[in-house]
CSV table of C-alpha atoms in Angstrom, one decimal:
chain,number,residue,atom,x,y,z
A,123,MET,CA,100.2,126.6,100.9
A,124,SER,CA,103.0,124.6,99.2
A,125,ARG,CA,102.2,121.5,97.1
A,126,PHE,CA,103.8,119.3,99.8
A,127,LYS,CA,101.7,120.7,102.6
A,128,SER,CA,98.6,120.3,100.4
A,129,ALA,CA,99.6,116.7,99.6
A,130,ALA,CA,100.0,116.0,103.3
A,131,ALA,CA,96.5,117.3,104.1
A,132,THR,CA,95.1,115.1,101.3
A,133,MET,CA,96.9,112.0,102.6
A,134,ALA,CA,95.8,112.7,106.2
A,135,LEU,CA,92.2,112.9,105.0
A,136,ALA,CA,92.6,109.8,102.9
A,137,GLY,CA,93.9,107.9,106.0
A,138,LEU,CA,90.9,109.0,108.0
A,139,LEU,CA,88.4,108.0,105.2
A,140,ALA,CA,90.1,104.7,104.6
A,141,GLY,CA,89.6,103.9,108.3
A,142,CYS,CA,85.8,104.3,107.8
A,143,SER,CA,85.5,101.5,105.3
A,144,GLN,CA,83.1,98.8,106.5
A,145,SER,CA,83.9,96.1,104.0
A,146,GLU,CA,87.4,94.7,103.4
A,147,PRO,CA,88.5,95.2,99.7
A,148,LYS,CA,89.8,92.1,97.9
A,149,ALA,CA,93.2,92.4,96.4
A,150,THR,CA,94.7,95.5,94.8
A,151,PRO,CA,94.8,95.3,91.0
A,152,GLU,CA,98.3,95.2,89.4
A,153,LEU,CA,99.7,98.5,88.1
A,154,PRO,CA,101.3,98.8,84.6
A,155,GLU,CA,105.0,98.1,84.3
A,156,ARG,CA,105.9,101.9,84.6
A,157,VAL,CA,103.7,104.6,86.3
A,158,CYS,CA,103.9,108.3,87.1
A,159,TRP,CA,105.6,109.6,83.9
A,160,GLY,CA,107.4,106.3,83.7
A,161,ALA,CA,109.5,107.3,86.8
A,162,PHE,CA,108.5,104.4,88.9
A,163,SER,CA,108.2,100.6,88.7
A,164,GLY,CA,104.5,99.7,88.9
A,165,PRO,CA,105.2,96.5,90.8
A,166,GLU,CA,107.3,98.3,93.4
A,167,VAL,CA,104.5,101.0,93.9
A,168,ASN,CA,102.0,98.2,94.0
A,169,ARG,CA,103.8,96.8,97.1
A,170,ILE,CA,102.8,99.9,99.1
A,171,LEU,CA,99.3,100.6,97.8
A,172,ALA,CA,96.4,100.4,100.1
A,173,PRO,CA,94.2,97.3,99.4
A,174,ALA,CA,91.5,98.3,96.8
A,175,GLU,CA,89.2,96.9,94.2
A,176,LYS,CA,90.0,99.6,91.7
A,177,VAL,CA,93.1,101.7,91.1
A,178,ASP,CA,93.2,104.9,89.0
A,179,HIS,CA,96.2,106.9,87.9
A,180,GLN,CA,96.3,110.7,87.4
A,181,ALA,CA,99.4,112.7,86.5
A,182,ASP,CA,100.1,116.4,85.7
A,183,GLN,CA,102.5,117.0,82.8
A,184,PHE,CA,106.1,116.9,84.2
A,185,LEU,CA,107.1,120.3,83.1
A,186,LEU,CA,109.1,122.4,85.6
A,187,ALA,CA,110.4,125.5,83.7
A,188,GLU,CA,110.0,128.4,86.2
A,189,ALA,CA,110.2,128.9,90.0
A,190,ASP,CA,107.3,127.4,91.9
A,191,ASP,CA,106.2,125.2,89.0
A,192,ASP,CA,105.2,121.8,90.2
A,193,ALA,CA,103.9,118.4,89.0
A,194,SER,CA,102.3,115.6,90.8
A,195,CYS,CA,101.1,112.1,90.1
A,196,ARG,CA,98.4,110.4,92.1
A,197,ILE,CA,97.5,106.8,92.3
A,198,LEU,CA,94.0,106.3,93.8
A,199,ALA,CA,92.9,103.2,95.5
A,200,ASP,CA,89.1,103.1,95.4
A,201,ARG,CA,89.2,106.9,94.7
A,202,VAL,CA,91.3,107.6,97.8
A,203,PRO,CA,94.9,108.9,97.2
A,204,SER,CA,97.1,106.0,98.0
A,205,PHE,CA,100.5,107.1,96.4
A,206,VAL,CA,101.4,110.7,95.5
A,207,ALA,CA,104.7,111.8,93.9
A,208,THR,CA,105.4,115.6,93.7
A,209,ALA,CA,108.2,117.6,92.2
A,210,GLU,CA,108.6,121.4,92.7
A,211,LEU,CA,111.1,123.8,91.1
A,212,LEU,CA,112.5,126.5,93.5
A,213,ASP,CA,114.9,129.4,93.0
A,214,PHE,CA,117.2,129.0,96.1
A,215,GLU,CA,118.6,126.1,98.1
A,216,GLY,CA,117.3,127.5,101.3
A,217,SER,CA,113.7,127.3,99.9
A,218,ALA,CA,114.3,123.7,99.0
A,219,GLU,CA,115.6,122.8,102.4
A,220,ARG,CA,112.7,124.5,104.2
A,221,GLU,CA,110.2,122.5,102.1
A,222,ILE,CA,111.7,119.1,103.1
A,223,TRP,CA,112.7,119.6,106.8
A,224,TRP,CA,109.3,120.3,108.3
A,225,PHE,CA,108.8,116.5,108.9
A,226,PRO,CA,109.5,115.9,112.7
A,227,ASP,CA,109.9,112.2,112.3
A,228,ALA,CA,112.2,112.2,109.4
A,229,LEU,CA,115.4,110.1,109.3
A,230,PRO,CA,118.3,110.8,107.0
A,231,LEU,CA,118.4,108.9,103.7
A,232,ASP,CA,121.3,108.9,101.3
A,233,VAL,CA,119.4,110.1,98.2
A,234,GLY,CA,119.9,113.6,96.7
A,235,ARG,CA,121.1,116.5,98.8
A,236,ALA,CA,119.1,116.0,101.9
A,237,GLY,CA,117.1,112.8,101.6
A,238,SER,CA,114.8,111.7,104.4
A,239,ILE,CA,112.4,108.9,105.1
A,240,ARG,CA,109.6,109.1,107.5
A,241,HIS,CA,106.3,107.4,108.4
A,242,GLY,CA,104.2,107.9,105.3
A,243,GLY,CA,106.8,108.9,102.8
A,244,ALA,CA,110.2,110.1,101.7
A,245,THR,CA,111.7,113.4,100.4
A,246,THR,CA,114.8,115.0,98.9
A,247,TYR,CA,116.0,117.8,96.8
A,248,PHE,CA,118.7,118.4,94.2
A,249,ALA,CA,120.4,121.3,92.4
A,250,CYS,CA,119.7,121.3,88.7
A,251,GLU,CA,121.5,124.6,88.4
A,252,PRO,CA,123.0,126.1,91.6
A,253,ALA,CA,122.3,129.8,92.3
A,254,ALA,CA,125.2,132.1,91.2
A,255,SER,CA,124.1,134.9,93.6
A,256,PHE,CA,121.0,136.3,95.3
A,257,SER,CA,120.2,138.3,92.2
A,258,ARG,CA,120.8,135.2,90.0
A,259,PRO,CA,118.8,132.4,91.2
A,260,GLY,CA,119.3,128.7,90.4
A,261,LYS,CA,117.1,125.7,89.9
A,262,TYR,CA,116.5,123.4,92.9
A,263,VAL,CA,114.0,120.6,92.7
A,264,THR,CA,112.2,119.1,95.6
A,265,LEU,CA,110.9,115.5,95.3
A,266,ASP,CA,108.3,114.1,97.7
A,267,ILE,CA,106.7,110.6,97.8
A,268,ARG,CA,103.7,110.0,100.1
A,269,PHE,CA,101.5,107.0,100.6
A,270,GLY,CA,98.4,106.2,102.7
A,271,GLY,CA,96.8,103.2,104.1
A,272,VAL,CA,99.8,100.8,103.9
A,273,PRO,CA,99.1,97.7,106.0
A,274,ASP,CA,102.8,97.0,106.5
A,275,GLU,CA,105.0,100.0,107.4
A,276,ALA,CA,108.2,97.9,107.4
A,277,LYS,CA,107.5,97.0,103.7
A,278,ALA,CA,107.0,100.7,102.9
A,279,GLN,CA,110.3,101.6,104.6
A,280,GLU,CA,112.0,98.9,102.5
A,281,VAL,CA,110.5,100.1,99.2
A,282,LEU,CA,110.7,103.9,99.6
A,283,PRO,CA,114.5,104.4,99.3
A,284,GLY,CA,114.5,102.7,95.9
A,285,LEU,CA,111.4,104.6,94.7
A,286,LEU,CA,113.0,108.0,95.8
A,287,LYS,CA,116.3,107.0,93.9
A,288,ASP,CA,114.2,106.3,90.8
A,289,PHE,CA,112.4,109.6,91.1
A,290,LEU,CA,115.7,111.5,91.5
A,291,ALA,CA,117.2,109.8,88.4
A,292,PHE,CA,114.0,110.4,86.4
A,293,ALA,CA,113.8,114.1,87.4
A,294,GLU,CA,117.6,114.7,86.6
A,295,ARG,CA,117.2,113.1,83.2
A,296,GLU,CA,113.9,114.7,82.3
A,297,LEU,CA,115.1,118.2,83.3
A,298,ARG,CA,118.4,117.6,81.7
A,299,CYS,CA,120.4,118.3,84.8
A,300,GLY,CA,123.3,116.0,84.1
A,301,GLY,CA,124.2,112.8,85.8
A,302,GLY,CA,124.7,113.2,89.5
A,303,ALA,CA,124.2,117.1,89.4
A,304,GLY,CA,122.1,116.9,92.5
A,305,ARG,CA,124.5,115.0,94.8
A,306,LYS,CA,127.0,116.5,97.1
């Protein structure tokens, strides 16, 4: 199972568990200025976090060197995943396209090669190094952001495009892909 599908299952479970809460949490604590490898603005992510009393941050090392390497960052609100950002390195563009187009409710978003926004998240991919041929693969990076338990979906739809743009700029810079390498 791909990292994206695994994250989707985790977020669905988190949503169900969040609905079981009997007491209403107070206010969500403020995040640091930069979160998730420094890719995102903490205050912007805070806008779409589920209400919670305690927030924790977990991140894999952002190291994508070989095909199928991935990295994810999770922000947990009261131990429930509330924000998950995932990047995965793939060999071929077709693989990257398949990873992001399985969302039936996705709408196009002008970020990366095939950005889309949907209920619960946003995703795109970019070419760090295009494939030269079938025998000489390239480096395509898929980026996915998911959130759970947001009380205001309109606010999430307002915040997500900027977060996905920040994620794209961070990944291109971190992987040394060159400015705008992933855009058509």
